[in-house]
Amino acid sequence: MNNQKFETDTFSLVIPSVYTDMQVVWESIRAAHEQPDDDYLSYATTTLIPVEFFNEFDGENIVSRFWQSNKLADEEIELILEKEIQVAGHSSNIRLVKSKEGIFYYLAIVQISDKFCYIFKGDCKIEQRNFYEPLFEAIWQSLEYFGNPQEAIDKLPKFLQDFYYHKKSENNFNEEEQSEENSILPFIGEFSIPTDDKEYWIIDDVELQFLAECTASVNGTLYVNLEGIIPEFDEKKYGYIVDSYNGAVALNFSLSQIYNQGIPTGVIPFEKGRDESYNHYLWDRGFQYSLGFTGNVTLKEGWIGLNGYLEDKWNPKRYKISLAKKIAVQELEWEKYDFTMLKELEKTSPKIVRQLKLKDPDPIELREELHSLVHLESLTIQFSNNSKEAEAFTEMPSSIKHLKNLKTLHLWGISAITRFPEWIGDLRELEFLLLTGSKVEGIHPYTLQYLSKLKFCYLENNNLGSAPKLLPDNLEVLHLEGNQLTDIPNSYTQLKNLRKLHIRNNPLKSLPSELENIPELDLELEKKMTLLDYTYNGADNKGTIVYDNELFFARKDLDLKSNLQKAIKENDFQEYENGLSKIARHSVNFATTIPDLYDELGNNRFGGLPDLPANVDYPTIIIDEEKKGYQFIAQINCASVAGFQDYLPRTGMLYFFIEDQQDFVPKVIYYEGETEDLKSAKELDIDEEFIYDESGIFNPFETNSSKCVSLPSFYNDEHYYEDIAPELRELEEKYDETEALQQALSPFDTKSSHGINNYVFKQHDSPEIEAVNTLKGKPEEWMVLLRVSSDNNPGFCFWDAGEVYFVIHKSDLAKKDFSNIYCGLETS
């Protein structure tokens, strides 16, 4: 995932790719994290505003007046924190607040001159603050301004200028007039094929020319790509509609349930670019972000027509759009079409129907139709929970066994099915089988054995008391989770192609010893450790050595113990002091400070390039017969942090690399020699093109470091304390209080600190559990050797502002063996 850069006439921002709904309107950039159900998880908006706008609010300076302008009339808000950070070379004031309704707000202002400022507002649900707050700060700190702000403001619509400068204008809509105008929807007429057979595309009386890239094809749905361009494009004249540099725009439709004897037919309504049924989709390019299509898409007699308007999401503006374009229906390959309604089959040749995907079909009608579909290659039948159709679907239609070309069979939610028919074994072309949600208790041992082409088999959430013993050698993926299995056949360990076996949520009592050799064995960790040999044999495969586990906890350090007690008292956590003391880690944190010019040899450094020993080559990987370099993350001088902890080597250098930001394959190098024998990063003949990851070389930064106490987030972290301090479960409901406690323990006033032996915020599991799942052992035997946050200074942005962590077994650490490191990522 890549971050995106957006800009107006006067400023630019780098927006994390988690934000998918972007609107750039005049001198404002708004980003939204949208869910498929049209709900929004977070907004982040940055705007250029004249200082004069805030004069009508109370306050002794612009910052206090800005706070007043953000007071919500219908909401009670609670101040969480005020701070200052550097943004675009100026001091920016930040205020973090929470509303009574549980919304977290990140409010910020930076004044760039006596006349202009930029403001920022980010919001999300308070329980998601940990995830979004670093994103808000990253967006805000990416602000770069340029150009002439006065000229940009002068180009704004009159009503917005009047609003900013508190002027009244007869030509300006008042709110009531705006609302009234916006409520009157333009008439959308019926599409008619042009009598002269001439194609056209008109937006707000602007005629576009169709481009040769216009296409129509079938691949599951009917895809229609409409591309056009405004001739002799003038940005000043047409920029209110088009946002491309040359006036080119495109509308790309995915349309289903439109088959009619080989002629696409139907009328599909869209509202602001969306179809409420979710059967059809629209993607647009080249238009202003604030515009969305509302109207009808008509398929008729080999034509596609659009009647409606482009609607501005921000203002009461609508621009009429009409379009007529021929479709080369004779070129459409309907054999690739997904038929999703039995009605579509009424006038269809059975030879054409290769894919049939039905939701809640009538079982009787289904049985009648399937008899003739002898060319069918893919059949999907999905039933909703508790639907009458699911109740009536008591047996699988025997006509399916005659579908000799069938490659894919999906049966979802078949809650009334109690028997798995043996004739499924006759479907010799089957490659993908999914049967889920049934009451089937067993499968005949030979049923699946002869499906020699079967690669993917999903039998989850049924009622299987035993797993099918004989499976085809070609099988790659097998899902059996959510059944009643007590054991797994030993024959599974002989399947050479089996790479994924999912068996969670079964009452398992025994497992074959070699099952652990399957590359992706998805099973509860407790059952892995109980039913399989999960002993860790050391990076050198010679076993583990004794290490002092107390070194990793804060309770043995008088300073950290005192810091924890003070923070507990200040935040009124005395009743949890005993439990917190049991889990508090003795950590070392780093904060990047100033750019590293490579003047100091062997210092602590994040980003850039390393000071490697003369006899150690920069780590590389061979990609398509070409040598590429790993991505360097950090170097830690062990002597510089020796006074902060007792578990790392006392001297030497640790170097941290990853292969790339796709798989995060780690490489950690330990050098035990003298610092003066290192070769400066200045001498490395390495450029951006040599680095395999597309992010190339990060910016080198020096750091400050300090020892500190680390506590978990208490969000899905019960595995850390449920056995030794179960009372800490109560803290899962005290989000704000635990956040304040953690801030009191942090040695640096920044969200972008990095650390050793830290707890890492994760939505699920933990770095230590992930390491065990991959490399064996027990979670408590592993520690976070380095946690690296997304950080604007070096340019770290791991996927959606995530964190990367390197994890090592404590015995390997005691041996100074860094050859078996687990590396993971936490992001959205």
PDB file of C-alpha atoms in Angstrom, residues 11 13 15 19 22-23 25 27-32 42-48 66 106-108 118-123 136 139-140 314:
ATOM      1  CA  PHE A  11      -0.542  23.350  -0.195  1.00  0.00           C
ATOM      2  CA  LEU A  13      -0.526  16.678   1.979  1.00  0.00           C
ATOM      3  CA  ILE A  15      -2.478  10.942   2.866  1.00  0.00           C
ATOM      4  CA  TYR A  19      -8.196   6.882   3.384  1.00  0.00           C
ATOM      5  CA  MET A  22     -10.675  11.861  -1.223  1.00  0.00           C
ATOM      6  CA  GLN A  23     -12.098  15.302  -1.959  1.00  0.00           C
ATOM      7  CA  VAL A  25     -12.159  21.276  -3.326  1.00  0.00           C
ATOM      8  CA  GLU A  27      -8.255  25.201  -0.839  1.00  0.00           C
ATOM      9  CA  SER A  28      -9.415  22.226   1.196  1.00  0.00           C
ATOM     10  CA  ILE A  29      -8.419  18.551   1.205  1.00  0.00           C
ATOM     11  CA  ARG A  30     -10.704  16.090   2.941  1.00  0.00           C
ATOM     12  CA  ALA A  31      -9.884  12.410   3.410  1.00  0.00           C
ATOM     13  CA  ALA A  32     -12.361   9.808   4.604  1.00  0.00           C
ATOM     14  CA  SER A  42     -12.652   8.649  10.199  1.00  0.00           C
ATOM     15  CA  TYR A  43     -12.403  12.042   8.519  1.00  0.00           C
ATOM     16  CA  ALA A  44      -9.313  14.256   8.179  1.00  0.00           C
ATOM     17  CA  THR A  45      -9.698  17.747   6.679  1.00  0.00           C
ATOM     18  CA  THR A  46      -7.112  20.481   6.056  1.00  0.00           C
ATOM     19  CA  THR A  47      -8.106  23.974   4.874  1.00  0.00           C
ATOM     20  CA  LEU A  48      -6.524  27.344   4.059  1.00  0.00           C
ATOM     21  CA  PHE A  66      -9.792  28.830  16.762  1.00  0.00           C
ATOM     22  CA  TYR A 106      -7.598  16.069  16.651  1.00  0.00           C
ATOM     23  CA  LEU A 107      -7.711  19.875  16.127  1.00  0.00           C
ATOM     24  CA  ALA A 108      -4.717  21.833  14.847  1.00  0.00           C
ATOM     25  CA  TYR A 118      -4.084  26.380   7.841  1.00  0.00           C
ATOM     26  CA  ILE A 119      -6.372  24.391  10.102  1.00  0.00           C
ATOM     27  CA  PHE A 120      -6.802  20.635  10.513  1.00  0.00           C
ATOM     28  CA  LYS A 121      -9.573  18.539  11.975  1.00  0.00           C
ATOM     29  CA  GLY A 122      -9.457  14.751  12.328  1.00  0.00           C
ATOM     30  CA  ASP A 123     -12.082  12.610  14.009  1.00  0.00           C
ATOM     31  CA  PHE A 136      -3.759  12.530  11.914  1.00  0.00           C
ATOM     32  CA  ILE A 139      -1.027  13.974   7.670  1.00  0.00           C
ATOM     33  CA  TRP A 140      -0.727  17.304   9.474  1.00  0.00           C
ATOM     34  CA  TRP A 314     -20.138  20.072  -0.865  1.00  0.00           C
TER      35      TRP A 314
END
